[in-house]
Structures are given as structure tokens and as C-alpha cells.
Amino acid sequence: QVQLLESGGGSVQPGGSLSLSCVVSEHTWISACMAWFRQTPGKVREVVANMYDNVAPTYADAVRGRFTISKDGARNTLYLHMNSLTSDDTAMYYCAAATIRCTTGWLPHHSLFDHWGQGTQVTVSS
């Protein structure tokens, strides 16, 4: 079974930047639907950004223009670069993979994803 391992979370001041990484244990999955989700206590896990194969990625309205999802196939790694962070971005961030074709413009529900990392905490505070 594919394994996902996130890293890069931490604490940052408002307006700062942070980058997350997700190493995928099996190379074939890096071309599948890969996504970053986030969740705060008491709230539903929400998709932040996702990408499939080599098509253009899709972003949630709340992060478009500030976050960038990318991948390095040679390193089996998915990234999330986050800029202009605000307190609203504070959450546990999860990497996820699915066999669906999450083409550009579609933000899939978390229930469609089969595999999850353990999560990495991002805290934005002054």
C-alpha cells in the first residue's frame, strides 16, 4: 500500500511563507490525483489544492494566488509552497492520493481519496 509522509510544517508569523513536502512511497502514484487538504478542530477536512498527472492544478478560492502545488517526479515528492500566510491558514495539513482523475477545475471531496499522510501542523501567529 502506498505511503505518504509529510514534512515542513511549523510556526510562522502572519505574512510569512512555509513549504510542505510529501514523499510518496511508490512512483506510479505521483502521476495520480495528488492533493493537499487541511483541517481545524471541529471542521470538515477541506481541499486546498490538487493536481493530476501533468494538467494544470486547481486551488481553493481561499488560497489561490498565495499557495502553489507542485511535484518532482524524480524525487516522488509533492510540494505545497505557501506565501502571505494568515491566521486563517492555521490547520493540520494532509497530503492525499486518489485513483480519480482530478482534472483542472475540480476540487474533489475528501471522501474520494484513498490514501493519506499523517499530517503536519501549520500555525500562523504573531
PDB file of C-alpha atoms in Angstrom:
ATOM      1  CA  GLN A   1       0.000   0.000   0.000  1.00  0.00           C
ATOM      2  CA  VAL A   2       1.288   3.419  -0.907  1.00  0.00           C
ATOM      3  CA  GLN A   3       2.546   5.545   1.977  1.00  0.00           C
ATOM      4  CA  LEU A   4       2.630   9.321   2.168  1.00  0.00           C
ATOM      5  CA  LEU A   5       4.934  11.201   4.528  1.00  0.00           C
ATOM      6  CA  GLU A   6       4.531  14.943   5.046  1.00  0.00           C
ATOM      7  CA  SER A   7       7.084  17.327   6.469  1.00  0.00           C
ATOM      8  CA  GLY A   8       7.769  21.052   6.652  1.00  0.00           C
ATOM      9  CA  GLY A   9       5.079  22.294   8.994  1.00  0.00           C
ATOM     10  CA  GLY A  10       5.809  24.717  11.789  1.00  0.00           C
ATOM     11  CA  SER A  11       5.075  28.141  13.178  1.00  0.00           C
ATOM     12  CA  VAL A  12       5.300  31.320  11.161  1.00  0.00           C
ATOM     13  CA  GLN A  13       4.250  34.932  11.589  1.00  0.00           C
ATOM     14  CA  PRO A  14       1.430  36.444   9.530  1.00  0.00           C
ATOM     15  CA  GLY A  15       2.664  37.397   6.087  1.00  0.00           C
ATOM     16  CA  GLY A  16       5.338  34.739   6.175  1.00  0.00           C
ATOM     17  CA  SER A  17       5.956  31.707   3.994  1.00  0.00           C
ATOM     18  CA  LEU A  18       6.238  27.992   4.537  1.00  0.00           C
ATOM     19  CA  SER A  19       6.741  24.993   2.276  1.00  0.00           C
ATOM     20  CA  LEU A  20       5.394  21.500   2.843  1.00  0.00           C
ATOM     21  CA  SER A  21       6.672  18.282   1.296  1.00  0.00           C
ATOM     22  CA  CYS A  22       5.046  14.900   0.844  1.00  0.00           C
ATOM     23  CA  VAL A  23       7.153  11.910  -0.131  1.00  0.00           C
ATOM     24  CA  VAL A  24       5.232   9.161  -1.915  1.00  0.00           C
ATOM     25  CA  SER A  25       6.478   5.597  -1.425  1.00  0.00           C
ATOM     26  CA  GLU A  26       5.504   4.361  -4.897  1.00  0.00           C
ATOM     27  CA  HIS A  27       6.474   6.274  -8.020  1.00  0.00           C
ATOM     28  CA  THR A  28       3.324   5.461 -10.006  1.00  0.00           C
ATOM     29  CA  TRP A  29       1.197   7.399  -7.550  1.00  0.00           C
ATOM     30  CA  ILE A  30       2.951  10.717  -8.203  1.00  0.00           C
ATOM     31  CA  SER A  31       1.026  10.905 -11.501  1.00  0.00           C
ATOM     32  CA  ALA A  32      -2.303  10.119  -9.849  1.00  0.00           C
ATOM     33  CA  CYS A  33      -4.594  12.702  -8.298  1.00  0.00           C
ATOM     34  CA  MET A  34      -2.474  14.242  -5.547  1.00  0.00           C
ATOM     35  CA  ALA A  35      -3.835  16.836  -3.175  1.00  0.00           C
ATOM     36  CA  TRP A  36      -3.245  18.885  -0.073  1.00  0.00           C
ATOM     37  CA  PHE A  37      -6.052  19.129   2.464  1.00  0.00           C
ATOM     38  CA  ARG A  38      -6.283  20.989   5.742  1.00  0.00           C
ATOM     39  CA  GLN A  39      -8.389  20.611   8.812  1.00  0.00           C
ATOM     40  CA  THR A  40      -9.014  22.536  12.025  1.00  0.00           C
ATOM     41  CA  PRO A  41     -10.710  21.088  15.115  1.00  0.00           C
ATOM     42  CA  GLY A  42     -14.435  20.679  14.664  1.00  0.00           C
ATOM     43  CA  LYS A  43     -14.384  21.421  10.961  1.00  0.00           C
ATOM     44  CA  VAL A  44     -14.564  19.291   7.850  1.00  0.00           C
ATOM     45  CA  ARG A  45     -11.338  18.468   6.085  1.00  0.00           C
ATOM     46  CA  GLU A  46     -11.131  20.779   3.062  1.00  0.00           C
ATOM     47  CA  VAL A  47      -9.112  20.557  -0.101  1.00  0.00           C
ATOM     48  CA  VAL A  48      -6.501  23.276  -0.566  1.00  0.00           C
ATOM     49  CA  ALA A  49      -5.095  22.289  -3.949  1.00  0.00           C
ATOM     50  CA  ASN A  50      -4.815  19.274  -6.182  1.00  0.00           C
ATOM     51  CA  MET A  51      -3.127  18.173  -9.354  1.00  0.00           C
ATOM     52  CA  TYR A  52      -3.362  15.225 -11.701  1.00  0.00           C
ATOM     53  CA  ASP A  53      -0.622  13.964 -13.987  1.00  0.00           C
ATOM     54  CA  ASN A  54       0.623  16.995 -15.955  1.00  0.00           C
ATOM     55  CA  VAL A  55      -2.585  19.027 -16.130  1.00  0.00           C
ATOM     56  CA  ALA A  56      -2.878  22.436 -14.539  1.00  0.00           C
ATOM     57  CA  PRO A  57      -3.570  22.316 -10.799  1.00  0.00           C
ATOM     58  CA  THR A  58      -6.709  23.562  -9.080  1.00  0.00           C
ATOM     59  CA  TYR A  59      -6.824  25.747  -5.983  1.00  0.00           C
ATOM     60  CA  ALA A  60      -9.435  26.566  -3.399  1.00  0.00           C
ATOM     61  CA  ASP A  61     -10.578  30.190  -3.526  1.00  0.00           C
ATOM     62  CA  ALA A  62      -9.117  30.868  -0.084  1.00  0.00           C
ATOM     63  CA  VAL A  63      -5.558  30.113  -1.206  1.00  0.00           C
ATOM     64  CA  ARG A  64      -5.481  30.910  -4.930  1.00  0.00           C
ATOM     65  CA  GLY A  65      -2.659  33.302  -5.697  1.00  0.00           C
ATOM     66  CA  ARG A  66      -0.879  32.569  -2.422  1.00  0.00           C
ATOM     67  CA  PHE A  67      -0.279  28.806  -2.499  1.00  0.00           C
ATOM     68  CA  THR A  68       1.422  26.744  -5.190  1.00  0.00           C
ATOM     69  CA  ILE A  69       1.209  22.970  -5.536  1.00  0.00           C
ATOM     70  CA  SER A  70       3.935  21.216  -7.476  1.00  0.00           C
ATOM     71  CA  LYS A  71       5.664  17.879  -7.746  1.00  0.00           C
ATOM     72  CA  ASP A  72       9.053  16.397  -8.511  1.00  0.00           C
ATOM     73  CA  GLY A  73       8.628  13.018 -10.177  1.00  0.00           C
ATOM     74  CA  ALA A  74      12.273  12.125  -9.804  1.00  0.00           C
ATOM     75  CA  ARG A  75      12.010  12.564  -6.045  1.00  0.00           C
ATOM     76  CA  ASN A  76       8.459  11.137  -5.728  1.00  0.00           C
ATOM     77  CA  THR A  77       7.597  14.310  -3.844  1.00  0.00           C
ATOM     78  CA  LEU A  78       4.589  16.618  -3.780  1.00  0.00           C
ATOM     79  CA  TYR A  79       5.042  20.172  -2.525  1.00  0.00           C
ATOM     80  CA  LEU A  80       2.894  22.998  -1.251  1.00  0.00           C
ATOM     81  CA  HIS A  81       4.506  26.411  -1.192  1.00  0.00           C
ATOM     82  CA  MET A  82       2.545  28.846   0.948  1.00  0.00           C
ATOM     83  CA  ASN A  83       3.001  32.615   0.884  1.00  0.00           C
ATOM     84  CA  SER A  84       1.284  35.558   2.592  1.00  0.00           C
ATOM     85  CA  LEU A  85       0.074  33.319   5.362  1.00  0.00           C
ATOM     86  CA  THR A  86      -2.679  34.466   7.696  1.00  0.00           C
ATOM     87  CA  SER A  87      -4.118  33.083  10.917  1.00  0.00           C
ATOM     88  CA  ASP A  88      -6.902  31.539   8.823  1.00  0.00           C
ATOM     89  CA  ASP A  89      -4.310  29.215   7.321  1.00  0.00           C
ATOM     90  CA  THR A  90      -3.581  27.646  10.694  1.00  0.00           C
ATOM     91  CA  ALA A  91      -4.508  23.959  10.415  1.00  0.00           C
ATOM     92  CA  MET A  92      -3.247  20.422  10.167  1.00  0.00           C
ATOM     93  CA  TYR A  93      -2.231  19.863   6.562  1.00  0.00           C
ATOM     94  CA  TYR A  94      -2.538  16.466   4.927  1.00  0.00           C
ATOM     95  CA  CYS A  95      -1.203  15.012   1.721  1.00  0.00           C
ATOM     96  CA  ALA A  96      -3.583  12.653  -0.088  1.00  0.00           C
ATOM     97  CA  ALA A  97      -3.680  10.430  -3.155  1.00  0.00           C
ATOM     98  CA  ALA A  98      -6.557   9.013  -5.181  1.00  0.00           C
ATOM     99  CA  THR A  99      -7.144   6.984  -8.317  1.00  0.00           C
ATOM    100  CA  ILE A 100      -9.648   9.519  -9.649  1.00  0.00           C
ATOM    101  CA  ARG A 101      -8.784  11.876 -12.480  1.00  0.00           C
ATOM    102  CA  CYS A 102      -8.959  15.233 -10.752  1.00  0.00           C
ATOM    103  CA  THR A 103      -8.774  17.368 -13.850  1.00  0.00           C
ATOM    104  CA  THR A 104      -8.345  21.116 -13.800  1.00  0.00           C
ATOM    105  CA  GLY A 105     -11.199  22.997 -12.167  1.00  0.00           C
ATOM    106  CA  TRP A 106     -12.359  20.204  -9.899  1.00  0.00           C
ATOM    107  CA  LEU A 107     -11.776  20.161  -6.147  1.00  0.00           C
ATOM    108  CA  PRO A 108     -12.642  16.609  -5.066  1.00  0.00           C
ATOM    109  CA  HIS A 109     -14.260  15.808  -1.737  1.00  0.00           C
ATOM    110  CA  HIS A 110     -12.005  14.209   0.856  1.00  0.00           C
ATOM    111  CA  SER A 111     -14.078  11.009   0.765  1.00  0.00           C
ATOM    112  CA  LEU A 112     -12.755  10.295  -2.740  1.00  0.00           C
ATOM    113  CA  PHE A 113      -9.174   9.958  -1.552  1.00  0.00           C
ATOM    114  CA  ASP A 114      -7.834   6.534  -0.673  1.00  0.00           C
ATOM    115  CA  HIS A 115      -4.501   7.293   0.912  1.00  0.00           C
ATOM    116  CA  TRP A 116      -3.444   9.857   3.480  1.00  0.00           C
ATOM    117  CA  GLY A 117      -0.351  11.028   5.247  1.00  0.00           C
ATOM    118  CA  GLN A 118      -0.213  11.560   8.987  1.00  0.00           C
ATOM    119  CA  GLY A 119      -0.445  15.338   8.695  1.00  0.00           C
ATOM    120  CA  THR A 120       1.816  18.248   9.542  1.00  0.00           C
ATOM    121  CA  GLN A 121       0.775  21.218  11.673  1.00  0.00           C
ATOM    122  CA  VAL A 122       0.957  24.765  10.341  1.00  0.00           C
ATOM    123  CA  THR A 123       0.465  27.578  12.840  1.00  0.00           C
ATOM    124  CA  VAL A 124       0.335  31.225  11.795  1.00  0.00           C
ATOM    125  CA  SER A 125       0.569  33.531  14.761  1.00  0.00           C
ATOM    126  CA  SER A 126       2.261  36.718  15.859  1.00  0.00           C
TER     127      SER A 126
END
